[in-house]
mmCIF file of C-alpha atoms in Angstrom:
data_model
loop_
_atom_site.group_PDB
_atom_site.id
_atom_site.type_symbol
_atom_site.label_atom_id
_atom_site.label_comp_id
_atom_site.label_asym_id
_atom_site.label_seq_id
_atom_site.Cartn_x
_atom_site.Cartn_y
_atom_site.Cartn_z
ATOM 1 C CA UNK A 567 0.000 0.000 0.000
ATOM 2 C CA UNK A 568 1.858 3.632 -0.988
ATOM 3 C CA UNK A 569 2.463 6.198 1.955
ATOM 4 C CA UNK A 570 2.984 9.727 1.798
ATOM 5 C CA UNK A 571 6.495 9.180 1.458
ATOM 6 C CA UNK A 572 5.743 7.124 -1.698
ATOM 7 C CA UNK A 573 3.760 9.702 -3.200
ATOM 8 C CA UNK A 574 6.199 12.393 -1.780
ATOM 9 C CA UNK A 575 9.835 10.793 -3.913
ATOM 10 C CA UNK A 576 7.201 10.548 -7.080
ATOM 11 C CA UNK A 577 6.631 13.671 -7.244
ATOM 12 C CA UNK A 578 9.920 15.318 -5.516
ATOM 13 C CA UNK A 579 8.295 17.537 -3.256
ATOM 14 C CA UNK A 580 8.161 17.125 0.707
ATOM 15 C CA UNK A 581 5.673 14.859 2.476
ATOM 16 C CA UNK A 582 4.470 18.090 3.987
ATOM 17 C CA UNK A 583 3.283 19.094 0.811
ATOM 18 C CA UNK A 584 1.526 15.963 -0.219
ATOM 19 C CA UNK A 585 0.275 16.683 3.091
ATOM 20 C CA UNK A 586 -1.549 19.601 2.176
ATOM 21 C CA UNK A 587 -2.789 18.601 -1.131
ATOM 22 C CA UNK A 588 -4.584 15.907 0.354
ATOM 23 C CA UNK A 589 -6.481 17.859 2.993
ATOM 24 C CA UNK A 590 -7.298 20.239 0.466
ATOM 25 C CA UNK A 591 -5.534 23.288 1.756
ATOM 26 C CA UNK A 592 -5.570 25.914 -0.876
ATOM 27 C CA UNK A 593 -1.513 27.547 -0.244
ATOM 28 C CA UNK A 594 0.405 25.148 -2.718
ATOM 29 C CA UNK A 595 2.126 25.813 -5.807
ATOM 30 C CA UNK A 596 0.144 25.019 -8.894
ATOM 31 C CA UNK A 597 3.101 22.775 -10.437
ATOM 32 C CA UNK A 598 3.283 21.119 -7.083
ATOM 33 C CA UNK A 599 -0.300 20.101 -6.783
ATOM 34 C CA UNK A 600 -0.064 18.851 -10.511
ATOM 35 C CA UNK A 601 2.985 16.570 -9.811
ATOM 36 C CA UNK A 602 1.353 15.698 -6.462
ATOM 37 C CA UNK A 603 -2.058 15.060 -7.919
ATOM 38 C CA UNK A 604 -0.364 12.942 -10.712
ATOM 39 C CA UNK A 605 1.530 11.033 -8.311
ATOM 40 C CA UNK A 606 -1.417 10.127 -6.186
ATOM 41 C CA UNK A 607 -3.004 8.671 -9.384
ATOM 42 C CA UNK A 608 0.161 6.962 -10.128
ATOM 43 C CA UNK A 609 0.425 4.981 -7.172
ATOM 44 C CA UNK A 610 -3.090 4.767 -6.301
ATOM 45 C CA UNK A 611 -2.497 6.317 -2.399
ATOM 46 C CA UNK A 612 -5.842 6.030 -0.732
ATOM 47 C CA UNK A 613 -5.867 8.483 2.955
ATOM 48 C CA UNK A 614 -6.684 6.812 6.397
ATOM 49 C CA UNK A 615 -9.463 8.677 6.952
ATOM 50 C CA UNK A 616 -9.931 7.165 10.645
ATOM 51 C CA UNK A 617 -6.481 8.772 10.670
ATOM 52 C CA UNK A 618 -6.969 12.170 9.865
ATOM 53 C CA UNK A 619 -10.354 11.947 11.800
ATOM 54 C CA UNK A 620 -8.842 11.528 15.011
ATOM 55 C CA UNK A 621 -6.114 13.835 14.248
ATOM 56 C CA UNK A 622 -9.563 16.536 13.676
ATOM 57 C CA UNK A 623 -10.945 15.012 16.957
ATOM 58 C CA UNK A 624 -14.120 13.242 14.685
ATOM 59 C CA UNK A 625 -15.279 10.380 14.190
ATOM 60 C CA UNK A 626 -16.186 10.251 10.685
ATOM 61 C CA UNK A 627 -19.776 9.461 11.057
ATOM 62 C CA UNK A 628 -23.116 11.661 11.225
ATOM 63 C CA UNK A 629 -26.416 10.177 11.751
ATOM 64 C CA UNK A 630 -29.676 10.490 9.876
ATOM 65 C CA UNK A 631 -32.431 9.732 11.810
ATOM 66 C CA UNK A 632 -35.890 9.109 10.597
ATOM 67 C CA UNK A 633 -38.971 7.889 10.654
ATOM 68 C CA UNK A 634 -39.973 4.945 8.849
ATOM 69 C CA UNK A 635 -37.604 3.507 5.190
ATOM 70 C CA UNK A 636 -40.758 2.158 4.014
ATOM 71 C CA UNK A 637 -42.292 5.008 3.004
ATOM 72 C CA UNK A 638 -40.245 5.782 -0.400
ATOM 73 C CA UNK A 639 -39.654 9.217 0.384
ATOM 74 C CA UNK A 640 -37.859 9.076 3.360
ATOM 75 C CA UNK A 641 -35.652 6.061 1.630
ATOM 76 C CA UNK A 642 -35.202 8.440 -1.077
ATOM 77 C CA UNK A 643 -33.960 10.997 0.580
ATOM 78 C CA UNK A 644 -31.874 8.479 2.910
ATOM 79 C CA UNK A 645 -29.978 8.000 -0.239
ATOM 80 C CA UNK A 646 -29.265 11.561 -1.533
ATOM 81 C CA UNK A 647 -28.377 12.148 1.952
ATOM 82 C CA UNK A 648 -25.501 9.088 1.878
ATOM 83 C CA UNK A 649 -24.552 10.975 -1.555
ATOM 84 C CA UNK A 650 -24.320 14.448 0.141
ATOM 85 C CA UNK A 651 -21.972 13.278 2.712
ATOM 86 C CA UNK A 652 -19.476 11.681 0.773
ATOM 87 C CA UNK A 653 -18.496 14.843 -0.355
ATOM 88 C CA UNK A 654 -17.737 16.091 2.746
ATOM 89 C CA UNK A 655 -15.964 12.034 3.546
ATOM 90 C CA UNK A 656 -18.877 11.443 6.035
ATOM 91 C CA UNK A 657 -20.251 8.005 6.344
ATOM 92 C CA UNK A 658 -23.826 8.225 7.989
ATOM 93 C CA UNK A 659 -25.266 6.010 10.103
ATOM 94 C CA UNK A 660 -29.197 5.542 9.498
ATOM 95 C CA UNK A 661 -31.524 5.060 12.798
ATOM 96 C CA UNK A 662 -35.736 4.399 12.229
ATOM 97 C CA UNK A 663 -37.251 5.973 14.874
ATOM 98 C CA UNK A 664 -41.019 4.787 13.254
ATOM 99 C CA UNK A 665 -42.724 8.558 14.077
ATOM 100 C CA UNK A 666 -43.233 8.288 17.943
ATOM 101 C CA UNK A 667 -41.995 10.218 20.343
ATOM 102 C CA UNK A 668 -40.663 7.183 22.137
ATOM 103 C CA UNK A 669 -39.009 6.184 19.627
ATOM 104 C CA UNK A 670 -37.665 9.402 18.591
ATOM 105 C CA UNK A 671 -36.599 9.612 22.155
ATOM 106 C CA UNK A 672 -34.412 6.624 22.577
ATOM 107 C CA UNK A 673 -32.789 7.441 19.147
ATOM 108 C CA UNK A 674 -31.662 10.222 20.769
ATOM 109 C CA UNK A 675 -30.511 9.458 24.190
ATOM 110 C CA UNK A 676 -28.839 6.239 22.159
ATOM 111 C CA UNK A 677 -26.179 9.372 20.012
ATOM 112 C CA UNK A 678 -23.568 10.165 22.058
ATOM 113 C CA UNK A 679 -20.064 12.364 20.956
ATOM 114 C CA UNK A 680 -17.867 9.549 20.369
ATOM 115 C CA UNK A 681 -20.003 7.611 17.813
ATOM 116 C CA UNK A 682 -21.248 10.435 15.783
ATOM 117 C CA UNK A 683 -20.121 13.740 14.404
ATOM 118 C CA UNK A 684 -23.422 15.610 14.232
ATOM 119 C CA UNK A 685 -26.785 13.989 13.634
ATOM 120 C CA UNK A 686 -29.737 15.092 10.784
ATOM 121 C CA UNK A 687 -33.026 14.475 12.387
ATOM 122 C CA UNK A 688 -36.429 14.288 10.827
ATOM 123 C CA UNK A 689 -38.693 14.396 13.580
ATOM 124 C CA UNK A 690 -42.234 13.499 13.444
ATOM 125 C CA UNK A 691 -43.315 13.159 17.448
ATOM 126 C CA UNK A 692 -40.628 15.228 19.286
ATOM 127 C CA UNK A 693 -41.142 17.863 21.902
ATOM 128 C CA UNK A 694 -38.635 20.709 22.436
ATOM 129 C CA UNK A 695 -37.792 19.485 25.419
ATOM 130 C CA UNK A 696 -37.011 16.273 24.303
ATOM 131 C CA UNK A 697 -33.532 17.747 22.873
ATOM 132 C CA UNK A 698 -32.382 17.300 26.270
ATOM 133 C CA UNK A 699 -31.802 13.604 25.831
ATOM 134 C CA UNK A 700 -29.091 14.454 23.143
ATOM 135 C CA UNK A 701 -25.798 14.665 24.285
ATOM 136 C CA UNK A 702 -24.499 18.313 25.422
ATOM 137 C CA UNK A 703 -22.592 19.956 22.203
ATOM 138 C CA UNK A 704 -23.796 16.947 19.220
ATOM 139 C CA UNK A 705 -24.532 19.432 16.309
ATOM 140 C CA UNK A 706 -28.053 19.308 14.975
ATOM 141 C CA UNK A 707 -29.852 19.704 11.736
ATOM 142 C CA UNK A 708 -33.747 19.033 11.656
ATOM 143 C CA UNK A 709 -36.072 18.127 8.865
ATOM 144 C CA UNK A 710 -39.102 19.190 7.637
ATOM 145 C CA UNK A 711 -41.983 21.108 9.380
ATOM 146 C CA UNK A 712 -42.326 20.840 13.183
ATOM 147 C CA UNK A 713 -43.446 22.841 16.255
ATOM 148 C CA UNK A 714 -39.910 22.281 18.016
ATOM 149 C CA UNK A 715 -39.352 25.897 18.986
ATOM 150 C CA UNK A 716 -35.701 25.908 19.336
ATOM 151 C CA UNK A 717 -32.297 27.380 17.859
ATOM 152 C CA UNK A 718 -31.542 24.650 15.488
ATOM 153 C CA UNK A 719 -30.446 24.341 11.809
ATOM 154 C CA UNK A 720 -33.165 23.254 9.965
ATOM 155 C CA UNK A 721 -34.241 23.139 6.461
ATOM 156 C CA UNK A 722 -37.918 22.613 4.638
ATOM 157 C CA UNK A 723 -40.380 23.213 2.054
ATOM 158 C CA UNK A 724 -43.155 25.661 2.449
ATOM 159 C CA UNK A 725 -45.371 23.274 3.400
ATOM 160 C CA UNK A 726 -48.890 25.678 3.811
ATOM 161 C CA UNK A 727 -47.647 27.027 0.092
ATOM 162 C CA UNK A 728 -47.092 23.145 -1.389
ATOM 163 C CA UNK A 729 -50.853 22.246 -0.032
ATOM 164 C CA UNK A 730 -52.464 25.085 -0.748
ATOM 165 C CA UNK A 731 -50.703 25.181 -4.702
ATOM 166 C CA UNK A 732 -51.876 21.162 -5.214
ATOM 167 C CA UNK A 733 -55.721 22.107 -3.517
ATOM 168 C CA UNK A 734 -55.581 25.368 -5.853
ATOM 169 C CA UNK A 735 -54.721 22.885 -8.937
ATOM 170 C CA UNK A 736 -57.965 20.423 -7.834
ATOM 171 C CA UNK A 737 -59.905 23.687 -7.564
ATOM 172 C CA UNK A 738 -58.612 24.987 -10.869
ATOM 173 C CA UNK A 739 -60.355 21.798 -12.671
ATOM 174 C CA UNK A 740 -63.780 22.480 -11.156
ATOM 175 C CA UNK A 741 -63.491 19.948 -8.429
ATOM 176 C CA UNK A 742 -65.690 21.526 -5.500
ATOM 177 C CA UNK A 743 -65.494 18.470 -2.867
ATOM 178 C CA UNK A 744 -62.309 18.142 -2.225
ATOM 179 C CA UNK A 745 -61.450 15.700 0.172
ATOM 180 C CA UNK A 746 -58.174 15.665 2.231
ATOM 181 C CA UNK A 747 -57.008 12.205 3.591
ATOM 182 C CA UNK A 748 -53.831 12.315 6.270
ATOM 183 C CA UNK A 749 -54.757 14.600 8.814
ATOM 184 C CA UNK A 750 -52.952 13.482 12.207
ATOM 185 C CA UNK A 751 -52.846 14.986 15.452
ATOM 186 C CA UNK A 752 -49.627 14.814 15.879
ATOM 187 C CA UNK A 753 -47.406 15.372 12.973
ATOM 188 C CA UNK A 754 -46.076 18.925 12.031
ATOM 189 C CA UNK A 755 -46.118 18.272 8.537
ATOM 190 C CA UNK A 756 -49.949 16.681 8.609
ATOM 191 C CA UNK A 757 -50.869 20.253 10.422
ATOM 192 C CA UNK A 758 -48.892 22.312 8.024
ATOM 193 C CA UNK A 759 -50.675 20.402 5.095
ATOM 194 C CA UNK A 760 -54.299 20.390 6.598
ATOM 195 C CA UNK A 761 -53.614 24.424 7.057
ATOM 196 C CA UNK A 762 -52.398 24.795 3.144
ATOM 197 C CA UNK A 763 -55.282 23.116 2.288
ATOM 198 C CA UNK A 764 -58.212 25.394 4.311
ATOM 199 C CA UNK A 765 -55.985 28.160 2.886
ATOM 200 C CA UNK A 766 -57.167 27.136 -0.941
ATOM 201 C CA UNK A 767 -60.884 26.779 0.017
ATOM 202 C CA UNK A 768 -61.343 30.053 1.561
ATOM 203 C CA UNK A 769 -59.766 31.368 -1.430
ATOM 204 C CA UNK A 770 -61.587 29.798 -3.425
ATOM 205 C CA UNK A 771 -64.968 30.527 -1.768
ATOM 206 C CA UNK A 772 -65.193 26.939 -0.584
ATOM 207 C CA UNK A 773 -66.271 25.579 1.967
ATOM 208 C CA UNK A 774 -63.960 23.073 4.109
ATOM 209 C CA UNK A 775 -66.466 19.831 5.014
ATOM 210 C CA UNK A 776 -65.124 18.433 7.853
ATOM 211 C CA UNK A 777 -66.181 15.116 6.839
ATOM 212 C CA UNK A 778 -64.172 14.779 4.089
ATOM 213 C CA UNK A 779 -61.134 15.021 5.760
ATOM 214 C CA UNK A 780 -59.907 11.894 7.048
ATOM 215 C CA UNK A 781 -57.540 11.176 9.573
ATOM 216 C CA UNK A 782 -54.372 8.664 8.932
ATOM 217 C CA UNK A 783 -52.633 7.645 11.447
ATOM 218 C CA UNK A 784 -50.399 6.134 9.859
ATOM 219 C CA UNK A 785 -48.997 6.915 6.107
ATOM 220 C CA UNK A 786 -48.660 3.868 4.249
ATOM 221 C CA UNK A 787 -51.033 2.429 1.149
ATOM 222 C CA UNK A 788 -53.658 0.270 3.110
ATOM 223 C CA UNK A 789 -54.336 3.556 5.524
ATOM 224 C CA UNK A 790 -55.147 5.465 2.050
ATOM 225 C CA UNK A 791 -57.205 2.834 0.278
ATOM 226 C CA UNK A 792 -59.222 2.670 3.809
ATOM 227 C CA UNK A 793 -59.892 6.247 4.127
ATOM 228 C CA UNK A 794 -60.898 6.288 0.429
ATOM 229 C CA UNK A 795 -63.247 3.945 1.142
ATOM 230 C CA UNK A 796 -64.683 5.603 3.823
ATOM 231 C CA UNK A 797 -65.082 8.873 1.665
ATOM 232 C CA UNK A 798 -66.682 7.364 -1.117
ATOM 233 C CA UNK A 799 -69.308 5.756 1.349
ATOM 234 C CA UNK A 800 -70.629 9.204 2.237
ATOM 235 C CA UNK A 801 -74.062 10.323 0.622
ATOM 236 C CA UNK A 802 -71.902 13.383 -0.991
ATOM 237 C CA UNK A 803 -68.406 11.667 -1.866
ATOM 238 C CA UNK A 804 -66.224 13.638 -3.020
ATOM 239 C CA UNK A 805 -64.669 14.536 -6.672
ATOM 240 C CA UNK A 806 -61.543 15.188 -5.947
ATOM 241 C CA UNK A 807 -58.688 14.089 -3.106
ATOM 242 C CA UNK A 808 -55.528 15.611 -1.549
ATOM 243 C CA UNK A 809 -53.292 12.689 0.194
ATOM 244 C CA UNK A 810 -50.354 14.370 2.651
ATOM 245 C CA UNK A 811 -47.658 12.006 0.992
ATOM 246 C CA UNK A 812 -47.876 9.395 -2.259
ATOM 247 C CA UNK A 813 -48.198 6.283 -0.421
ATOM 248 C CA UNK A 814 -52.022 7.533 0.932
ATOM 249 C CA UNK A 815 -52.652 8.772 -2.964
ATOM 250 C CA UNK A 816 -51.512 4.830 -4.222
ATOM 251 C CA UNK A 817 -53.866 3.368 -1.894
ATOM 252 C CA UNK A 818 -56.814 6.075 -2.288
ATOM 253 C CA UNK A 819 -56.551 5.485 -6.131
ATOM 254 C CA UNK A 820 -56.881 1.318 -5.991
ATOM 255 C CA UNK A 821 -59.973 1.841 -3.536
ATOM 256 C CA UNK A 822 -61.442 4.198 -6.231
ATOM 257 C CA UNK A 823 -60.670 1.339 -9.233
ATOM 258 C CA UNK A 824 -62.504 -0.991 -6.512
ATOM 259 C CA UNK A 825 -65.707 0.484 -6.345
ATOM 260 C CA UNK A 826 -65.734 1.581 -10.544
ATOM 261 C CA UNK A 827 -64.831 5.051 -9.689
ATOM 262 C CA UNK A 828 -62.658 6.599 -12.393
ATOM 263 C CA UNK A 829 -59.516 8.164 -11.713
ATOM 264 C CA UNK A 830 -59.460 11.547 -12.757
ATOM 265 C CA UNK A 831 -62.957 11.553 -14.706
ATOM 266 C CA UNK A 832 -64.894 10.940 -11.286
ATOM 267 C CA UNK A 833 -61.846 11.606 -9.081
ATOM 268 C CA UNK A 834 -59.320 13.739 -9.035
ATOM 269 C CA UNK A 835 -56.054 12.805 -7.198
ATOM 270 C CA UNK A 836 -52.508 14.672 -5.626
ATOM 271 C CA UNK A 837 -50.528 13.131 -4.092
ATOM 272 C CA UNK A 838 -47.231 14.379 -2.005
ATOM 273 C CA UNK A 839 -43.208 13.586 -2.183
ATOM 274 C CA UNK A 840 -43.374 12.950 -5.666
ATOM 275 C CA UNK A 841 -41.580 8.944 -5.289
ATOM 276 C CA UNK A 842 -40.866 7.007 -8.067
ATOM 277 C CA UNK A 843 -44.097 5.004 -7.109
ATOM 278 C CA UNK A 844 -46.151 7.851 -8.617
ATOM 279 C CA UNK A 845 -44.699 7.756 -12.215
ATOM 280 C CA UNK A 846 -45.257 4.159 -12.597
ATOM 281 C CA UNK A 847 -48.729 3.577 -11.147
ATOM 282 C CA UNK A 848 -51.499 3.738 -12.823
ATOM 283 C CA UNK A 849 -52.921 6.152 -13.608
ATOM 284 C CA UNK A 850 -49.301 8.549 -13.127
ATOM 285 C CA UNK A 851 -49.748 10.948 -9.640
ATOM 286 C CA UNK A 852 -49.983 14.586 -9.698
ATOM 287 C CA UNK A 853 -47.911 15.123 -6.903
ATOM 288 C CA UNK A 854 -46.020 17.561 -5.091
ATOM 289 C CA UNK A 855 -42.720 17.501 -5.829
ATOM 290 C CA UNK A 856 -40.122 18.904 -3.315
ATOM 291 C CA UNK A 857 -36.306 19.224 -4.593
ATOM 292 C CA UNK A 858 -35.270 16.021 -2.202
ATOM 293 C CA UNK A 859 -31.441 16.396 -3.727
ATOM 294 C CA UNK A 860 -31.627 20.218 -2.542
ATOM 295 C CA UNK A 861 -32.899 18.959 0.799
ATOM 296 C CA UNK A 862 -30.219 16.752 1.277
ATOM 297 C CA UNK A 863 -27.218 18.950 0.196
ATOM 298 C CA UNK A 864 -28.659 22.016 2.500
ATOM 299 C CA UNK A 865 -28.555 19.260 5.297
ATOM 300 C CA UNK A 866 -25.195 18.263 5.050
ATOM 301 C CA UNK A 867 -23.775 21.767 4.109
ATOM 302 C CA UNK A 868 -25.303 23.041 7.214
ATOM 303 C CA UNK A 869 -24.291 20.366 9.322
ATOM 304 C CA UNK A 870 -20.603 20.537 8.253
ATOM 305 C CA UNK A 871 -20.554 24.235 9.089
ATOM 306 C CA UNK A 872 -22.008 23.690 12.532
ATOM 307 C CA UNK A 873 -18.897 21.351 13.149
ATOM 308 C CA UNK A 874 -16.649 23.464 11.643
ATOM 309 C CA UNK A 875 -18.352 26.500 13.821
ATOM 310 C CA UNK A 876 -20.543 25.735 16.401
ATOM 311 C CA UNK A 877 -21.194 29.121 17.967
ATOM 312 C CA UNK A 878 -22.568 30.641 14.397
ATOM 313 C CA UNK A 879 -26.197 31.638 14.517
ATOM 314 C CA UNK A 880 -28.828 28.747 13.506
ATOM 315 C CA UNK A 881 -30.187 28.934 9.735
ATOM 316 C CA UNK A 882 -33.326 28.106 8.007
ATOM 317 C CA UNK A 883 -33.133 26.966 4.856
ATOM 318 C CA UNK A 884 -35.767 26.875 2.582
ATOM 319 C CA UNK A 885 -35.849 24.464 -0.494
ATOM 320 C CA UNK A 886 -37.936 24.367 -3.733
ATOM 321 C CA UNK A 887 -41.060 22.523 -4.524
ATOM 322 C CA UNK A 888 -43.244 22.190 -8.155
ATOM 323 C CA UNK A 889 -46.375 20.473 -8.559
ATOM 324 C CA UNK A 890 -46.256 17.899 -11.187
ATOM 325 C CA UNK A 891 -48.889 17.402 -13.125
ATOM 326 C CA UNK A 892 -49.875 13.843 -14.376
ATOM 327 C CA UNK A 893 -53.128 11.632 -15.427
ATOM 328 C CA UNK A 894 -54.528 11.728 -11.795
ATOM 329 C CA UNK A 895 -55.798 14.905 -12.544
ATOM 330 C CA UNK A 896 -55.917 14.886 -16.421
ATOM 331 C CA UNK A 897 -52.125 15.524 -17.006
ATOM 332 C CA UNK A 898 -50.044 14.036 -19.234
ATOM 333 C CA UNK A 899 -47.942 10.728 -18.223
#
């Protein structure tokens, strides 16, 4: 296996040199990083990054903690995360914390300074006060909308804006009972959503029938396809649906095929997260499509300079989102 001295007589400069070019410090001579740079190729010199780590007094590792890998979205972004912290030479270590606040909890009290360089958390149950069962001084980036009140980095969609935009769109066909299936009372995000979508009715001049908005407790297919069916029972069902993620929309548009209900003609349906899931079924999802990749880079960008400077003042990023239009509400494929 070459060493820096290896690389170092290739190239004829001083092992303090190769030094710096592979740390990325910026003060070395063009020609020397060229012949350094060339040499590394050459002998195919590979850094001990547990090395250099403890050198930095790091471990190497940040964790991403989330709910459930199940649902595609948060698998998704699991792996433009993993992407977004290979540029920085992070390996991440994934914990499911399946929503609750136990759970959550325990993931918590369970990341501790010497495993973990900083930890991403999307939180779906957690309580400000629950940050207490972190260890003093772990860096922290959160996920997604929540009612943590506290001076973390944290980056999101709009989620009131996404809801209301994908309602607006069902609106926009002539739809006037629009049904909303994923309210929960105790996700940020499901409050966030429910709020975007009141925000389009009154707009609209609609009014919001509490009946047809259906509770999920949890996000998956079957608890779409059984709110569905629950909706389409009622003596008015409705002609158009909003699902919080794409999962819900899936299992809301087999329960309409079920019962002969035509997806869009009698139906309308938007979903959210815009997974892969979506382009293939059938008929495509309209679905709201937040820049995951974004997400993931502002994550780890933010994280890395809260290592790098811990006393800076927390940041909120804010990342894009587009509705994409398919065949669930008339669209194109």
């Amino acid at each position: 296996m070459a060493t820096l001295k290896d690389v170092a007589a290739l190239a004829g400069v001083s092992v303090k040199t190769v030094s710096n070019v592979v740390n990325g410090y910026a003060f070395v001579k063009p020609e020397n990083r060229r012949r350094v740079e060339e040499a590394l190729a050459a002998t195919g010199y590979r850094p001990n990054l547990g090395a250099r780590n403890l050198r930095r007094g790091r471990t190497g590792f940040v964790a991403l903690v989330l709910p459930e890998l199940v649902v595609p979205y948060f698998a998704e972004l699991a792996g433009l995360v993993l992407g977004a912290a290979q540029q920085h030479e992070w390996n991440v270590l994934i914990e499911q914390t399946l929503g609750t606040r136990e759970g959550e909890r325990d993931t918590l009290a369970s990341l501790g300074s010497h495993m973990i360089d900083g930890a991403i958390v999307s939180p779906e149950s957690l309580e400000a006060r629950d940050f207490g069962e972190l260890a003093p001084g772990i860096p922290v980036v959160m996920l997604g909308e929540h009612s943590v009140d506290l001076p973390i980095d944290h980056v999101g969609i709009d989620n009131v804006e996404a809801a209301r935009v994908a309602v607006a769109h069902l609106v926009g066909l002539g739809r006037t009972r629009i049904a909303a299936i994923g309210a929960h009372p105790h996700r940020g995000t499901a409050a966030q959503r429910l709020e975007g979508y009141r925000k389009a009715h009154a707009e609209a001049g609609l009014r919001v029938r509490d009946d047809l908005v259906a509770t999920a407790l949890n996000y998956h297919r079957r608890d779409g396809a059984e709110a569905m069916a629950r909706l389409l029972a009622a003596d008015e069902p409705p002609d158009a649906v909003f699902c919080f993620n794409d999962l819900l929309a899936v299992g809301a548009v087999r329960a309409a095929a079920e019962r002969g209900v035509r997806v869009p003609d009698d139906l309308a349906v938007v979903g959210f997260d815009n997974t892969e899931e979506g382009t293939y079924s059938l008929p495509t999802l309209t679905t709201v499509a937040p820049d995951k990749a974004a997400i993931a880079r502002a994550a780890v960008d933010l994280l890395r300079r809260r290592v790098d400077d811990p006393g800076r003042a927390p940041e909120h990023v804010r990342t894009p989102f587009s509705l994409e239009v398919r065949e669930s509400t008339g669209g194109g494929a």
